[in-house]
mmCIF file of C-alpha atoms in Angstrom:
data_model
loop_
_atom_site.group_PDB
_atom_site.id
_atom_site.type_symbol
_atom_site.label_atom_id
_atom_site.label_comp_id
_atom_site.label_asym_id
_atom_site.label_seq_id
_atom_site.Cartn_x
_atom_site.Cartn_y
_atom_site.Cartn_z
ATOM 1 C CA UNK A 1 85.592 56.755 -129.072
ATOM 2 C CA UNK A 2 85.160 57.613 -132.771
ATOM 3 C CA UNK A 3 82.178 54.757 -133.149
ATOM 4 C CA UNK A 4 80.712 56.693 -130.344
ATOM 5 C CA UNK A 5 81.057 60.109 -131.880
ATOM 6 C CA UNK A 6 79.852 58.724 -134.862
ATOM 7 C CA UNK A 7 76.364 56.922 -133.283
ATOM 8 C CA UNK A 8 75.828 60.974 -131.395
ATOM 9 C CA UNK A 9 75.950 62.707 -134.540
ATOM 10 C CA UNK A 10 73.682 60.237 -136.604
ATOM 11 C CA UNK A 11 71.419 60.392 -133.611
ATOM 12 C CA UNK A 12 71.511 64.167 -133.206
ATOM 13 C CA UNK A 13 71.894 65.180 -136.821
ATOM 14 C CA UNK A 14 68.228 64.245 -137.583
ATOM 15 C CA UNK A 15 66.825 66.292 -134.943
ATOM 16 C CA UNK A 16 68.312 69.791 -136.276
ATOM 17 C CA UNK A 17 66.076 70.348 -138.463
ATOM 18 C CA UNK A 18 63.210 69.416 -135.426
ATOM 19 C CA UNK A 19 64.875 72.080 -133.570
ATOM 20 C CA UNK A 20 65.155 74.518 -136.096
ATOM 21 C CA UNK A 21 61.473 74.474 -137.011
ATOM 22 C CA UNK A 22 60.803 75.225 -133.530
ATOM 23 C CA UNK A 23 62.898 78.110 -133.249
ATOM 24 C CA UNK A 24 61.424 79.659 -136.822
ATOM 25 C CA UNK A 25 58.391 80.573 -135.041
ATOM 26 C CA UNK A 26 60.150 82.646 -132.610
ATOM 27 C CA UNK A 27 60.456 85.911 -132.238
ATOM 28 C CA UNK A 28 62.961 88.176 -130.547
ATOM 29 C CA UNK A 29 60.734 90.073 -128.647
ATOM 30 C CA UNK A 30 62.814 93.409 -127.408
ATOM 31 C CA UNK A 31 63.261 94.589 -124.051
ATOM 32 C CA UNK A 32 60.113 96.260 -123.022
ATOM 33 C CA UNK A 33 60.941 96.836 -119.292
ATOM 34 C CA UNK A 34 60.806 101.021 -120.232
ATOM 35 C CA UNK A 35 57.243 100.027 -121.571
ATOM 36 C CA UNK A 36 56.438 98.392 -118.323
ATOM 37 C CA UNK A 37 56.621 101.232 -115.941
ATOM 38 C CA UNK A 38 54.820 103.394 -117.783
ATOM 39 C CA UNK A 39 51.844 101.023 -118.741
ATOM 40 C CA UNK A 40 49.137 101.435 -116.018
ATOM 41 C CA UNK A 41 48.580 97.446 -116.963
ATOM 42 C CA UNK A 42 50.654 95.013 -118.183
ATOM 43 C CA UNK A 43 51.325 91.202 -118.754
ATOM 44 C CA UNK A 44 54.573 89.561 -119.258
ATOM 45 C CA UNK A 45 54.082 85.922 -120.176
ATOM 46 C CA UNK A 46 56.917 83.549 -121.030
ATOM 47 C CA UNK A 47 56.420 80.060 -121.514
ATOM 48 C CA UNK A 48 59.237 78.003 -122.933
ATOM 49 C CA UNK A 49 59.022 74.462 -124.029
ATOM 50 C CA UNK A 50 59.669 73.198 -120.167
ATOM 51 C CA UNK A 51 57.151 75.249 -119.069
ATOM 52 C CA UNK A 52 55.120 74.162 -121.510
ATOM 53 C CA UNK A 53 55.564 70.982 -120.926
ATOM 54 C CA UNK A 54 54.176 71.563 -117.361
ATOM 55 C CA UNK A 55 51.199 73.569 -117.993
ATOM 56 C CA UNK A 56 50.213 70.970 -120.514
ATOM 57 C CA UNK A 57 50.263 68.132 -118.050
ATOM 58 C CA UNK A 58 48.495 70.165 -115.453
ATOM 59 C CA UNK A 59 45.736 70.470 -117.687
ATOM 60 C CA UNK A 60 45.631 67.309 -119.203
ATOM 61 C CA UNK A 61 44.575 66.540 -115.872
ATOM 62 C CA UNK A 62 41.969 68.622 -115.642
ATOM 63 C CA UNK A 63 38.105 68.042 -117.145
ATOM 64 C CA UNK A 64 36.793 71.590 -117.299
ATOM 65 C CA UNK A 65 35.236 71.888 -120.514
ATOM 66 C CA UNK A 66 36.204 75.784 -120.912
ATOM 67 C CA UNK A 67 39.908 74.284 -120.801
ATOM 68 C CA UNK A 68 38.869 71.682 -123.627
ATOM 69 C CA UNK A 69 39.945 74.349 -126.455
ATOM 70 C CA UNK A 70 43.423 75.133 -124.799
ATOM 71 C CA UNK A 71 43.462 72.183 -123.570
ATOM 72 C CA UNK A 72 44.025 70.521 -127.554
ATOM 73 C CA UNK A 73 45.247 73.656 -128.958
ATOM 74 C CA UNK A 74 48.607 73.954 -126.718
ATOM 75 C CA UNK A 75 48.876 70.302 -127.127
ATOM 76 C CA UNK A 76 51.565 70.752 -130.104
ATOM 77 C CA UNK A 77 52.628 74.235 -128.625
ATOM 78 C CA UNK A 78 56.412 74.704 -127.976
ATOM 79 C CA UNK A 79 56.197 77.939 -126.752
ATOM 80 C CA UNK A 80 53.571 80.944 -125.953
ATOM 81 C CA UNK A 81 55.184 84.936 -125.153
ATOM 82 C CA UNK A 82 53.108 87.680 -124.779
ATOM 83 C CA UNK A 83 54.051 91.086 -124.115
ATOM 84 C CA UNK A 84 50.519 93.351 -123.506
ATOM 85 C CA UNK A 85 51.010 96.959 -122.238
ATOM 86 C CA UNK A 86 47.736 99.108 -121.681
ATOM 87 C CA UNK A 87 48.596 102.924 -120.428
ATOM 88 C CA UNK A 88 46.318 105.692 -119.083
ATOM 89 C CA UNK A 89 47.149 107.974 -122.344
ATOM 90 C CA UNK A 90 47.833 108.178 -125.914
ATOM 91 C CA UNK A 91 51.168 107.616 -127.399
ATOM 92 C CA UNK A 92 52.920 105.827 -124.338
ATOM 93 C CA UNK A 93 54.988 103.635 -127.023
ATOM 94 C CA UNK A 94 56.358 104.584 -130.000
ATOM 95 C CA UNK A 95 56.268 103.002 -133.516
ATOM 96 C CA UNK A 96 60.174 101.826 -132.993
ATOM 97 C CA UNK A 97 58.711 99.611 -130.502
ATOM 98 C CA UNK A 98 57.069 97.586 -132.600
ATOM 99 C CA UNK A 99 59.244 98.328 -135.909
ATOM 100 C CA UNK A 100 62.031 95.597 -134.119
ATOM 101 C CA UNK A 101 59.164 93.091 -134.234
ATOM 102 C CA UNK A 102 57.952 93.838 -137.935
ATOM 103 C CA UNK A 103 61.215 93.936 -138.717
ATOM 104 C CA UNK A 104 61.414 90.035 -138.173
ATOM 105 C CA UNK A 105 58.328 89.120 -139.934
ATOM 106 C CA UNK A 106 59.317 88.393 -143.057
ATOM 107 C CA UNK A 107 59.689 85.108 -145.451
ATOM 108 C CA UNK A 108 58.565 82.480 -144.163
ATOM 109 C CA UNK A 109 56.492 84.599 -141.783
ATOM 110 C CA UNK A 110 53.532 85.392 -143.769
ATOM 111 C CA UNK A 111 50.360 87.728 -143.078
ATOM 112 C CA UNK A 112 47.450 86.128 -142.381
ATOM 113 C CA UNK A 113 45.041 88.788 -141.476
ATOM 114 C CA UNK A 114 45.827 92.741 -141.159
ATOM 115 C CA UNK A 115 43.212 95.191 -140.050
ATOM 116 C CA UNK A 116 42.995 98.306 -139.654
ATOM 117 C CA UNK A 117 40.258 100.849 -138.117
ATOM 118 C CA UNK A 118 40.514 104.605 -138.708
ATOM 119 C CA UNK A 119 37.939 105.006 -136.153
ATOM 120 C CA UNK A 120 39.272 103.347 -132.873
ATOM 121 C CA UNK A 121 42.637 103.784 -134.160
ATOM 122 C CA UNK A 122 43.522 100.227 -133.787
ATOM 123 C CA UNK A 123 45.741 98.215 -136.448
ATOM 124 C CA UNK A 124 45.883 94.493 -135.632
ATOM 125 C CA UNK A 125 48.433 92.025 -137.760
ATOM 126 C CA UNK A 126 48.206 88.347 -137.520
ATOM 127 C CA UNK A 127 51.261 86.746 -139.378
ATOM 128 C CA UNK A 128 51.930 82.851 -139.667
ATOM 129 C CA UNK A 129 55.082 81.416 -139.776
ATOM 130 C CA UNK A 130 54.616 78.472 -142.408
ATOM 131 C CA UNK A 131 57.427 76.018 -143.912
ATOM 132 C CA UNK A 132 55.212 73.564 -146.261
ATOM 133 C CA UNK A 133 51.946 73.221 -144.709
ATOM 134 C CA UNK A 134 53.219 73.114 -141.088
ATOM 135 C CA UNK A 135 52.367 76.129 -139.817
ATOM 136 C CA UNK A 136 55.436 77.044 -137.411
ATOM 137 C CA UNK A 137 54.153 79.827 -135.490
ATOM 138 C CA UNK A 138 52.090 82.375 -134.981
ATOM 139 C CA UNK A 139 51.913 86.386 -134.317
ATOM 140 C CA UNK A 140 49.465 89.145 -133.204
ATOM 141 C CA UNK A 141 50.554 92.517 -133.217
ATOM 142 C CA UNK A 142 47.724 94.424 -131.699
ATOM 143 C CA UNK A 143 48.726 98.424 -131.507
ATOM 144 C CA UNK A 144 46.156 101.399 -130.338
ATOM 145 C CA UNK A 145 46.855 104.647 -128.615
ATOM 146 C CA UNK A 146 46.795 102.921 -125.250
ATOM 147 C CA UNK A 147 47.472 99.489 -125.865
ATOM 148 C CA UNK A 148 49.908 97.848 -127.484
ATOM 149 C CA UNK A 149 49.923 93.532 -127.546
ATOM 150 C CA UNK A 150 52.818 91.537 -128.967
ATOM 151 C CA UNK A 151 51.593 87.311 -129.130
ATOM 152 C CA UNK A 152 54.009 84.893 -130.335
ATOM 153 C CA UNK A 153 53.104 81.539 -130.049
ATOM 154 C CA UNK A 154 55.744 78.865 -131.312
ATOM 155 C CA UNK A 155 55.320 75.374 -132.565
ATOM 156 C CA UNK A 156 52.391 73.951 -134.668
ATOM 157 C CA UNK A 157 49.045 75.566 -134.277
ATOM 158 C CA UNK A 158 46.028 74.508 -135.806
ATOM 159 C CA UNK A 159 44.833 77.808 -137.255
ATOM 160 C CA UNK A 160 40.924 76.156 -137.298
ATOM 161 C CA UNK A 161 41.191 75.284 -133.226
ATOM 162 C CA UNK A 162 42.270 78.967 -132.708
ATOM 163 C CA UNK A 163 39.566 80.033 -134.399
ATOM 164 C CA UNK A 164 37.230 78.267 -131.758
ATOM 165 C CA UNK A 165 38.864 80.571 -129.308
ATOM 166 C CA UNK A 166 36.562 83.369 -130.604
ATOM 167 C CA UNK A 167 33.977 83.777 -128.265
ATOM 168 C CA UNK A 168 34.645 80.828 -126.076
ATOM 169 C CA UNK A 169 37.084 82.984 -123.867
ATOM 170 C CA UNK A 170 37.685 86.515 -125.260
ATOM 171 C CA UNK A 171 34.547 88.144 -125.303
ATOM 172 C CA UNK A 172 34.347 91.179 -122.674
ATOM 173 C CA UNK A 173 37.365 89.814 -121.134
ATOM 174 C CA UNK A 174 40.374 92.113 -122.787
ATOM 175 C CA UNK A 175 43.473 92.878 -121.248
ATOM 176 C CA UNK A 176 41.235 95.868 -118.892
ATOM 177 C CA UNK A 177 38.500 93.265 -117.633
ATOM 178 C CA UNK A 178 41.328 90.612 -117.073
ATOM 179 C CA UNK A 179 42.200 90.023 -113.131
ATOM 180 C CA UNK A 180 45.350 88.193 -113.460
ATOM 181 C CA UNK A 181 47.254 91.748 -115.386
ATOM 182 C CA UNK A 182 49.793 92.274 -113.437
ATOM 183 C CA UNK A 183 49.632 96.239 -112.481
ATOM 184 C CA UNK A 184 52.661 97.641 -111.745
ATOM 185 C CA UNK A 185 54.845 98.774 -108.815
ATOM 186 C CA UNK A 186 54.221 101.872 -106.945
ATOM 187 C CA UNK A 187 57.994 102.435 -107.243
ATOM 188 C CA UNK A 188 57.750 102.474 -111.320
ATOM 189 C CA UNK B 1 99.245 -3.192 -66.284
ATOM 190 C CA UNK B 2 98.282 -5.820 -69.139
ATOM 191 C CA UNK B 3 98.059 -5.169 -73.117
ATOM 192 C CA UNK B 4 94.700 -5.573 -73.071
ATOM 193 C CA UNK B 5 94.106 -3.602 -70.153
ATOM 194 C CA UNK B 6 95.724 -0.765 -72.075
ATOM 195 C CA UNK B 7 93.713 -0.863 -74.688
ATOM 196 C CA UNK B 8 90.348 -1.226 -73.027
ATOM 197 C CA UNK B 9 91.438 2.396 -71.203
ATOM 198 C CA UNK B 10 92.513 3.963 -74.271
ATOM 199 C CA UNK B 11 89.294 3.046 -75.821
ATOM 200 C CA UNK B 12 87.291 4.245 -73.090
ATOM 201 C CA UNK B 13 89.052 8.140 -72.866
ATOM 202 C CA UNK B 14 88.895 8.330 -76.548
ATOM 203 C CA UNK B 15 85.561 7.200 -76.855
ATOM 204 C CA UNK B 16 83.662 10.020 -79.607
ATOM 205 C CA UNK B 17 81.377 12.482 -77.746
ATOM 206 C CA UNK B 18 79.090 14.746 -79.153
ATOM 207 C CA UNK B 19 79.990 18.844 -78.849
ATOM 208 C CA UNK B 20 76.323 19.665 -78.816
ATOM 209 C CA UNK B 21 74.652 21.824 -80.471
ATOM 210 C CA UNK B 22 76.174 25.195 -79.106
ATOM 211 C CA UNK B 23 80.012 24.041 -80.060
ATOM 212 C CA UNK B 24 80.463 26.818 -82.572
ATOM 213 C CA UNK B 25 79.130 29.666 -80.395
ATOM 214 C CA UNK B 26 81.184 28.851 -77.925
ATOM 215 C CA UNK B 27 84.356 28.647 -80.134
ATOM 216 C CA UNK B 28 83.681 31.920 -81.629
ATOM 217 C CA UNK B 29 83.088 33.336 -78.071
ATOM 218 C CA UNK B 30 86.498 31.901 -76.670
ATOM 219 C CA UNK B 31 87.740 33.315 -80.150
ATOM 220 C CA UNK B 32 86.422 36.947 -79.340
ATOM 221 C CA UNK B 33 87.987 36.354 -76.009
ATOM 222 C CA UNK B 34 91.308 36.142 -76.018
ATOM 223 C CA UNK B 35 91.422 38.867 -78.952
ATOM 224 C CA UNK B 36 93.380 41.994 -78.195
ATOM 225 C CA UNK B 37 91.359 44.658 -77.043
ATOM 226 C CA UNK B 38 91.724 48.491 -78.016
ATOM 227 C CA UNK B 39 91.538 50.964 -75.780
ATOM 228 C CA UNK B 40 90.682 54.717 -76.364
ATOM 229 C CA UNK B 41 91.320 57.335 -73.793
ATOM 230 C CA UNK B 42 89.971 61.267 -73.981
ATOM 231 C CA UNK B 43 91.507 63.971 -71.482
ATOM 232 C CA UNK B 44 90.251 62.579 -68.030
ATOM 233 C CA UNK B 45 87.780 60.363 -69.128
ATOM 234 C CA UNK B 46 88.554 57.112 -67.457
ATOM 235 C CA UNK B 47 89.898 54.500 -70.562
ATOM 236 C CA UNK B 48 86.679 52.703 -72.441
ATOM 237 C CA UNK B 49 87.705 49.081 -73.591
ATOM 238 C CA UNK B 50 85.987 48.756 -77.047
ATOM 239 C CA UNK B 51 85.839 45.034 -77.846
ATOM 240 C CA UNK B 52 85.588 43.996 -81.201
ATOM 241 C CA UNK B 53 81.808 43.174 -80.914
ATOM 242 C CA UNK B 54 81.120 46.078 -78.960
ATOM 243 C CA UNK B 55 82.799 48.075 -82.179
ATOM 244 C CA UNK B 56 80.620 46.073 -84.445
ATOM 245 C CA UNK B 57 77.472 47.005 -82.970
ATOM 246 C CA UNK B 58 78.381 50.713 -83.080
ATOM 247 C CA UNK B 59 79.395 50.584 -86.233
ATOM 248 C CA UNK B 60 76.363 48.435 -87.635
ATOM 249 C CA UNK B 61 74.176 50.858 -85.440
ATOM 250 C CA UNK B 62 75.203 54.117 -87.202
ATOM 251 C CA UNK B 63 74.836 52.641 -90.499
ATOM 252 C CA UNK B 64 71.347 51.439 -90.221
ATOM 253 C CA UNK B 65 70.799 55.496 -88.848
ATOM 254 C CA UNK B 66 72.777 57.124 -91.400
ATOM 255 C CA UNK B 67 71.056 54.639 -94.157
ATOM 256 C CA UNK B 68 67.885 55.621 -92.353
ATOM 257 C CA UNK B 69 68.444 58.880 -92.492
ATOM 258 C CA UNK B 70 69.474 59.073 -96.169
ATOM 259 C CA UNK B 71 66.358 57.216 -97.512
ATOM 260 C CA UNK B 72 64.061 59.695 -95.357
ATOM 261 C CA UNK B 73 65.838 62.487 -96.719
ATOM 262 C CA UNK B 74 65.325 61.445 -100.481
ATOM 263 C CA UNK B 75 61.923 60.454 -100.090
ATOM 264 C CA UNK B 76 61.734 64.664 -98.865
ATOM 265 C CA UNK B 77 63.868 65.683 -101.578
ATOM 266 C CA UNK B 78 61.817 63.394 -104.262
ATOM 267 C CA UNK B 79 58.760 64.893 -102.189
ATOM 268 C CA UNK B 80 59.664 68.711 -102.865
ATOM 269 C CA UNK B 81 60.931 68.179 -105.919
ATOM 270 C CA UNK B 82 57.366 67.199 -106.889
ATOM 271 C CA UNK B 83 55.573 70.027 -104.893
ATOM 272 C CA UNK B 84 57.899 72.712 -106.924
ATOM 273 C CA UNK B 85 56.939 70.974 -110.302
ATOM 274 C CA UNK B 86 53.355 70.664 -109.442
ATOM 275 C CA UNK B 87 53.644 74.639 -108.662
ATOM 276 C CA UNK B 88 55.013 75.537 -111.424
ATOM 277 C CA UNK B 89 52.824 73.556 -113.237
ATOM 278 C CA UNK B 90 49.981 75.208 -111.945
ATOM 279 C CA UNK B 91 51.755 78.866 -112.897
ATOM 280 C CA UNK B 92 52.309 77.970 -116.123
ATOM 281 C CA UNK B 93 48.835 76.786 -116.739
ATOM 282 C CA UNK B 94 47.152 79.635 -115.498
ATOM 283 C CA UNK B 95 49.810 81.816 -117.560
ATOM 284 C CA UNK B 96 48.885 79.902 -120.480
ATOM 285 C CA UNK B 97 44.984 80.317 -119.906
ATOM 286 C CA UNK B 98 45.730 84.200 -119.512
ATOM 287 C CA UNK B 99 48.034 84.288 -122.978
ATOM 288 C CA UNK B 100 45.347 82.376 -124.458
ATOM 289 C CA UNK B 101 42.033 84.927 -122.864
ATOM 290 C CA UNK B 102 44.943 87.525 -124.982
ATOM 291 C CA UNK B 103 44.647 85.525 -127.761
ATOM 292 C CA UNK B 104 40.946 85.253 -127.846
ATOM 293 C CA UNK B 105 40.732 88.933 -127.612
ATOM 294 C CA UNK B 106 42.817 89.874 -130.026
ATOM 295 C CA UNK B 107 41.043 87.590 -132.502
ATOM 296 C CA UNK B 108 37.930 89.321 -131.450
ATOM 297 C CA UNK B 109 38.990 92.472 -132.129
ATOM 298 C CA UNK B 110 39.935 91.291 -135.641
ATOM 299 C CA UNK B 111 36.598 89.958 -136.154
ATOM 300 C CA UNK B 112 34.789 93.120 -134.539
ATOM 301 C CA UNK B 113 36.624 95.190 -137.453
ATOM 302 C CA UNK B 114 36.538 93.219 -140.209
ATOM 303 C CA UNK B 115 32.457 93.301 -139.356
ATOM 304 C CA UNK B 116 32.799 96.945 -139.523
ATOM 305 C CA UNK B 117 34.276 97.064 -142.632
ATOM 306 C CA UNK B 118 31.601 95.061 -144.368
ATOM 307 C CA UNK B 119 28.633 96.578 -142.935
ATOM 308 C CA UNK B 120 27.558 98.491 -146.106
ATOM 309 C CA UNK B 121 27.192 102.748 -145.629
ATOM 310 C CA UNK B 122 23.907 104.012 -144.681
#
């Protein structure tokens, strides 16, 4: 009984730190159901490692180039969340809202690229999670008077595939042009 | 009645003949014969004899159904296991296209302002 113990532990002891890279790219995103009802548009996206898992095989079967990109950048992907509100006036959300995500992006979470524009109003933060040169995960805070994004994507991401995102999917589309937003109920 | 007369007779009744070739069956069926039989009686039902071959045949006759049955229902379960994979699957997927269209316009946006911020003032 003891061997046995013994042979789990050696077995499972090298995969902690496997597991706890994984989980240092995630965030705790907070509970943004209050958000939901009042966003005109909104997308709620949760994909754990399972799910993942599923997706990936789904479209490892398929051979539609615009997929390619995904296709070998969720390869390594342990996990994708997205939380993207979009409301029919200003100041829907508050800066608390976000502040519980900041709030979590520090060491190792570093920021990558942070932008802001005076004119549209618009900050967007890009952070990276990185522990050596593995980079652990990923975040995009996106925040204007009627939108407010929240990415997290967990698990290594090649920063130099997501780059050939740009333009290959995004442009024209945002979260307004994009059919599958889920609106919400009349009853909100 | 001599000695040798004896002899020749006793020879001749105890002469070795062959069973033929259905000796066993019939053993086994004079076997099954004279074995008790069971009776089993419901209300007014008159009383059904079930003879131990009779109970044999049931018996092996159910469990070729039931195994039947079993198989056919884990080839369905196996089958809609499958089918609720493959659909989620397919949910996940297009989740994962719509996180990454998100993605791709975020990065945009990024790229749209930094743009801005380097086009020198006129």
């Amino acid at each position: 009984m003891q061997f046995r113990s013994l042979v789990l532990t050696s077995v499972l002891l090298p995969l902690l730190p496997l597991t706890a890279a994984a989980q240092a790219g995630r965030l705790v995103l907070p509970d943004f159901s209050a958000l939901s009802k009042k966003a005109s548009q909104s997308v709620d996206i949760s994909l754990d490692p399972s799910l993942m898992g599923l997706a990936n095989g789904i479209l490892a079967g398929t051979s539609n180039p615009n997929t390619a990109v995904i296709k070998d950048l969720a390869s390594g992907v342990q996990g994708v969340y997205v939380r993207s509100y979009k409301f029919d006036e200003d100041g829907a959300y508050s800066k608390a809202d976000v502040d519980a995500i900041r709030a979590q992006l520090v060491a190792p979470w570093v920021s990558l690229v942070s932008t802001h524009d005076r004119k549209q109003q618009s900050d967007v933060d890009i952070f990276v999670n990185r522990s050596g040169e593995r980079t652990a995960g990923m975040a995009i805070i996106t925040s204007k008077p009627r939108e407010l994004t929240i990415v997290n994507i967990v698990g290594p991401i090649d920063l130099a595939k997501l780059g050939q995102l740009q333009g290959q999917l995004g442009v024209g589309l945002g979260l307004g042009g994009d059919v599958s937003a889920h609106p919400p109920s009349k009853g909100d | 009645m001599s000695e040798h007369e004896l002899e020749r007779r006793l020879r001749s009744a105890m002469r070795p003949v062959d069973p033929g070739e259905d000796f066993c069956e019939r053993v086994l069926a004079r076997i099954e014969a004279s074995a008790p039989e069971y009776a089993v009686a419901s209300g007014d039902a008159p009383i059904v004899r079930i003879t131990p071959r009779v109970r044999r045949h049931t018996l092996a006759r159910w469990g070729s159904l039931s195994l039947a049955a079993c198989v056919i229902a884990g080839i369905g379960l196996m089958h809609w296991r499958q089918e609720v994979q493959q659909q989620r699957g397919l949910q996940a997927s297009e989740q994962l296209l719509q996180a990454m269209n998100i993605v791709s316009a975020q990065l945009n946006d990024v790229r749209a302002s930094v743009s801005r911020q380097q086009e020198p003032p006129r």
